[in-house]
Amino acid sequence: MSDEEKATPPEGGEEPQKSEKPTPSEAAKPDASAQKPAPPRAAPVDKPATPKAPPAKKPSITFNITADPFIDRIKEIFGGAITEAVETLGQQILRVAKDRYVEMCRFLHDDGDAQFDMCTDLTATHWPERAGQEFEVVLFLYSVPNNRRIRIKVSLADGDECPTVSHIWIGANWMEREVFDMFGVKFSGHPDLRRILLPEDWPGHPLRKEYPIEYRDNEWTDKHIEYREIDYDTSLIDVKYGERK
Amino acid sequence: MLGTLTTLMLVAPEWVLRWTKEPRGNAFWAEFVVWPLIQILIVLFIVLTLVAYLVYLERKVSAFMQARLGPMRVGPWGLLQPAADGLKLLLKEDIIPLKADKTVFQIAPIISVVAALVVLAVIPWGAAWATIANVNIGLLFILAVSSVGVLGLVLAGWASNSKYSLLGALRSSAQMISYEIGMGLSIIGALMFARTLSMSGIIEAQQADGVWYVFFQPIGFIIYLVCALGETNRAPFDLPEAESELVAGYHTEYSGFRWALFFMAEYTSMLVTSAIAVTLFLGGWSFPGLGLIKNQTLFVVVSIVIFAAKVMVLIYLYMWFRWTWPRYRYDQLMDLGWKWMIPAGLANIVLTGIWYVLALPKSRGGVFGLMQLGLRDRLAPTRWSGIIYFVVTGFVITIPIIWLVLAAINRRTRDFNLHAQRQLQIKLRAKRLQKHAEPQAAGEGAS
Amino acid sequence: MREQGVDITPGTLFDAEEMVINMGPQHPSTHGVLRVILKLDGETVKDLDCDIGYLHRGVEKIAEHDTYAMITPYWDRLDYVAAVSNDLCYVGGVEKLLGIEVPRRAEYLRVALTELQRIASHLLWLGTHAIDIGAVTVLLYAFREREEILKIFEDFIGARLTAHAFRIGGLWWDAYPEFEKRVRDFLKILPGRIDEYETLLNANRIWLSRTVGIGVLPADEAINLSLTGPVLRGSGVKYDLRRAQPYSVYPEFDFEIPIGENGDTYDRYLVRMAEIRQSIIIIEQALDGLPEGPVMAKVPKVIKPPVGEVYFGIEAPKGEIGVYLVSDGTTKPYRMRIRPPAFINLQSLRRLSIGHLVADVVALIGTIDIVLGEVDR
């Protein structure tokens, strides 16, 4: 995957960005209203279909990092494993191959120049239409001594296990658990990979794009809520949850 | 009217006698059953009402300390709040957990409240007939009975079959036992002067000496106060029911009136411990100038008021502590009990004994006039030399020595090594002051 | 209390047995619906596990289906005791993505409001932390002052708690006429009131014995645990986003970053108290230098950021709250990640608590300063 492609999430419509922006409110209104009823329930492919991002290059936002000795050094050490080194809005992003991900994290943590001693955040994004690279684990690192941030990305196929970094930064422990909970990305070597926010037996992983937004899991609720028969005339009440038998 | 009151109190047994139509000479039922029952009812009524209003007082005191109003809705200034609360608690469902030991669960609050209430019998509420039962081992009786109260808490915690309750019960049993030791030690010093265990006798001894024993026994009084706080599970020693840790401790699973019984027991024992402190150290119902009142009935009534006032001062102190201080941790509480209170109590006994014995040979049969208190002669003139001797030894010599003893015992844990922390605060403060000073200086320069 | 199936034999009867106790989700001092499962030996904590998620609303999922402007109110409900700070984070992130320059007056007002919010949040923390340790009265004193801040908010923004203070591009309203005077009046009384709390707590023997040396966290460990905010600064790490990677107009203000030395509960308390004082200084400066002008930048009616991604973090009262926005060029974010400071700080509870007593766990939950709305999102 090249640098340019990285910033263009999914293939979509060819609507140019420039023409949309200065359009007055009349153009905006129908757009907003067209979007609003769009997120209906149980429409798994709804969201990924909508993006109208131009696949064209956006050099104003994404460009290769030039003249940064540290990044150059990393490129030198990890060579082909670094598939991308871009700076967007003043924030540096490196994409690394999965097999050298942990090695690179260890390097960033230990190296005297880097000293990325804090894992600010760890999250993931889901790109269903990128075949073979559906998930992207994003690691936000911060170096307290150097006051510098860097973002590391790893692309994973659906079902791939991502190596854990929770032994390098203990703080990544819960963040990886949350990614597992929300995306179903497994972290190999994680000491305690359980769901963190949702119940253990919850079906599905909510932040995947195919997971619908308006969704009520009646089966799960049935399993966990104790029903008690109450004598009342059900014809008078609009029973929504009671259809069990 | 006052006269009628005395007549009533003194003649009432006669009336009871007549009413029961017992033949003269067989006054057993009247004197030992019916009349005591009436007395008990009167005292219980007054005390329980008082307890209800102590809750009200506590809420008001805390409210005023916390810049708010407290109960204001039920009645004027919320004065009927206790009645409303009592009614609510009576009408509430009495929930017993499914897995609880039902019998013990039901009995436990009763044990607790009975132990607290029985003690009321021997407390000298005032002079003459206001003392219900003048038992000659009054104080011993109080200490013995009130320690039964802990049984109620332990049983409650155990029978609830809940972990929080169990932890609360364990804490309370350990705490009450350790603090009872300190409490027992603290009163011995005062008893050396009183030479009696009768509650009325202790008051009379203080009258005879012409001094409250708090002046002879400052350390004893302080230890007693601290231990009484621990004994009654009041803040800062309210660990058994520490709500931020154990939800509600031993009474987590209780509801309705059973819960109210625990509450009642707590406030009653607060009242009792304050009453003991007043009796032992603050001269009971006696007060300088009380003897000037010639009317016997008025004398008794005023004595009751004085006693109540002194008790209230102590109770206010309890409330003040509660709303000012954070809560001790369990191990720190034990530390305080065993490494501060008990050594101090022991040292106090030894030192008081030494001062006492030193004073003894000087005038056998009347050590500084103080040996007269064995005679209980109220008219004997006070020997100022004796009083000054014991006050000086109590304050000037005993306190530093005990301070040294405690410092030696707790030399490792006495300080928090706050030097480092304080430095941060001082630095920040200096910067703050500097910052405040600079703009002013700049402003002056500009003008 | 034995686990099921454990035999009581003379051999095991007197062994140190562990008791598993469940603290929460309904518990007076877990600050919401945090559930902590404690494994106790006597009262000493052997192990601890946090069970969170009782308040999970799926904000990140909802955000993928809402337009950029519609998401802002959800941020108020994350850390609901510091809603204004959350708003600043999200709004700042979107502005950075869009490349919008916010008018200076709006920035100054934002700083003033955010710092007021920081004071309010720290006051609430102080009160609840004190009540956890047993000092009840401090809570009511702290709430008295917090109430003043909330009143100022109510008159400015229209809401007290979930303020929805900022809009993308600036502020919806300009400051009302008496705003400056009211804030100044409040700032005049506040230092005296803080002194009042400190007289109640700072030199209090019981307070000291409950906080000094409890939950000590060395600096390197705190960094490795990804802690931010006063918890990190209490350990002596001078990391404050307002200075480290300044946003808004913070570089124009003169203030200190208080840090602790020992990294215990007492130091974290001191740091927060000192932060309140620093916030006062910042607000005074913001009011002094409040420029005239508009409070709203020119923002397109339909907010449609270009394709790209941005991370924007600010120093919220609890720590670094951040937003990671991935835009696919539509009116809705493709992915919005909230970097929740309380969630990540809460992770350290296990490390802090083991070996301490149950009572200390309560104090430590307090000292981390969590809000479950943000932990569970």
XYZ file of C-alpha atoms in Angstrom, chain B residues 51-228:
178
model
C -32.541 9.853 71.337
C -34.912 10.713 68.527
C -34.134 14.358 69.076
C -30.434 13.613 69.255
C -30.721 12.459 65.677
C -32.474 15.704 64.893
C -29.782 17.604 66.761
C -27.068 15.769 64.907
C -28.639 16.677 61.599
C -29.025 20.281 62.632
C -25.511 20.556 64.047
C -24.021 19.017 60.932
C -26.146 21.278 58.792
C -24.946 24.393 60.534
C -21.366 23.238 60.261
C -21.835 22.583 56.577
C -23.481 25.860 55.654
C -26.951 24.452 55.122
C -30.210 24.273 57.005
C -30.903 20.632 57.793
C -34.434 19.335 58.260
C -36.881 22.200 57.779
C -40.009 20.668 56.311
C -41.779 18.695 59.023
C -43.064 21.127 61.577
C -41.436 24.455 62.427
C -37.664 24.163 61.835
C -38.258 20.521 61.168
C -39.001 19.866 64.826
C -41.354 17.030 64.039
C -38.813 15.315 61.852
C -37.969 12.641 64.472
C -41.639 11.701 64.697
C -41.880 11.430 60.940
C -38.704 9.384 60.807
C -39.889 7.069 63.556
C -43.210 6.561 61.820
C -41.502 5.862 58.538
C -39.151 3.340 60.089
C -42.005 1.581 61.888
C -44.011 1.253 58.703
C -41.141 0.083 56.545
C -40.878 -3.480 55.427
C -38.778 -5.650 57.660
C -36.580 -7.384 55.107
C -34.758 -10.522 56.155
C -32.306 -11.858 53.588
C -33.099 -15.297 52.250
C -29.886 -16.903 53.417
C -29.746 -15.153 56.765
C -29.920 -16.958 60.077
C -33.410 -15.746 60.841
C -33.557 -16.129 64.592
C -30.211 -14.556 65.258
C -30.901 -11.893 62.677
C -34.038 -10.921 64.535
C -32.548 -11.097 68.008
C -29.317 -9.208 67.317
C -30.711 -5.657 67.245
C -32.707 -6.399 70.374
C -29.572 -7.491 72.229
C -27.838 -4.389 71.084
C -30.557 -1.993 72.133
C -31.321 -3.750 75.425
C -27.680 -3.609 76.446
C -27.696 0.092 75.770
C -30.954 0.744 77.590
C -30.367 -1.361 80.711
C -27.468 0.861 81.626
C -29.817 3.802 81.992
C -31.073 2.335 85.272
C -28.014 3.218 87.297
C -27.265 6.623 85.889
C -27.775 9.397 88.438
C -29.902 11.765 86.400
C -30.126 14.214 89.285
C -30.135 14.582 93.043
C -32.365 12.613 95.431
C -35.272 10.837 93.732
C -33.923 11.534 90.273
C -31.441 8.738 90.816
C -33.431 5.673 90.005
C -31.244 2.899 91.324
C -28.244 3.658 93.425
C -26.372 0.407 92.971
C -23.109 0.311 94.864
C -21.326 -1.286 91.927
C -22.961 1.042 89.429
C -19.941 1.737 87.281
C -18.947 -1.906 87.130
C -22.491 -2.745 86.147
C -22.389 -0.209 83.335
C -19.099 -1.460 81.964
C -20.242 -5.053 82.147
C -23.607 -4.553 80.547
C -22.520 -2.171 77.842
C -19.914 -4.629 76.620
C -22.744 -7.061 75.935
C -23.771 -4.611 73.245
C -20.904 -5.723 71.043
C -22.478 -9.151 70.977
C -25.460 -7.683 69.192
C -23.264 -6.207 66.503
C -21.242 -9.369 66.015
C -24.360 -11.494 65.793
C -25.971 -9.058 63.392
C -22.960 -9.142 61.120
C -22.715 -12.877 61.242
C -26.394 -13.617 60.834
C -26.806 -11.343 57.813
C -24.718 -13.745 55.775
C -23.218 -10.874 53.870
C -19.549 -10.160 53.454
C -19.819 -6.474 54.187
C -21.766 -7.202 57.346
C -19.240 -9.777 58.400
C -16.337 -7.410 57.887
C -18.206 -4.748 59.790
C -18.884 -7.136 62.642
C -15.270 -8.248 62.797
C -14.110 -4.682 62.841
C -16.575 -3.660 65.503
C -15.785 -6.566 67.800
C -12.059 -5.938 67.575
C -12.534 -2.229 67.993
C -14.918 -2.363 70.915
C -12.839 -4.872 72.792
C -9.646 -2.869 72.381
C -11.247 0.401 73.284
C -12.995 -1.062 76.283
C -9.614 -1.802 77.767
C -8.510 1.775 77.370
C -11.810 2.967 78.756
C -11.541 0.735 81.800
C -8.014 1.930 82.460
C -8.903 5.574 82.101
C -11.529 5.576 84.835
C -9.389 3.892 87.467
C -7.537 7.108 88.226
C -10.769 8.869 89.020
C -11.971 5.933 91.045
C -8.881 6.214 93.254
C -10.159 9.556 94.391
C -13.784 8.564 94.573
C -13.110 5.253 96.314
C -16.482 3.931 95.324
C -18.134 2.385 92.309
C -21.531 3.765 93.105
C -22.451 6.424 90.589
C -24.084 8.635 93.191
C -21.162 8.046 95.476
C -18.735 9.321 92.842
C -20.709 12.533 92.532
C -20.869 12.947 96.271
C -17.119 12.395 96.497
C -16.533 15.204 94.032
C -18.854 17.423 96.011
C -17.010 16.582 99.195
C -13.656 17.334 97.593
C -15.032 20.482 96.096
C -13.454 19.731 92.752
C -14.378 17.887 89.580
C -12.078 14.995 88.903
C -11.303 16.262 85.428
C -8.874 18.613 87.164
C -7.171 15.733 88.937
C -7.340 13.462 85.931
C -6.875 15.430 82.703
C -5.215 12.505 80.958
C -7.829 10.092 82.203
C -10.574 12.328 80.888
C -9.007 12.618 77.445
C -8.440 8.883 77.207
C -11.979 8.297 78.319
C -13.363 10.633 75.663
C -11.356 9.039 72.870
C -12.195 5.532 73.992
C -15.850 6.422 74.364
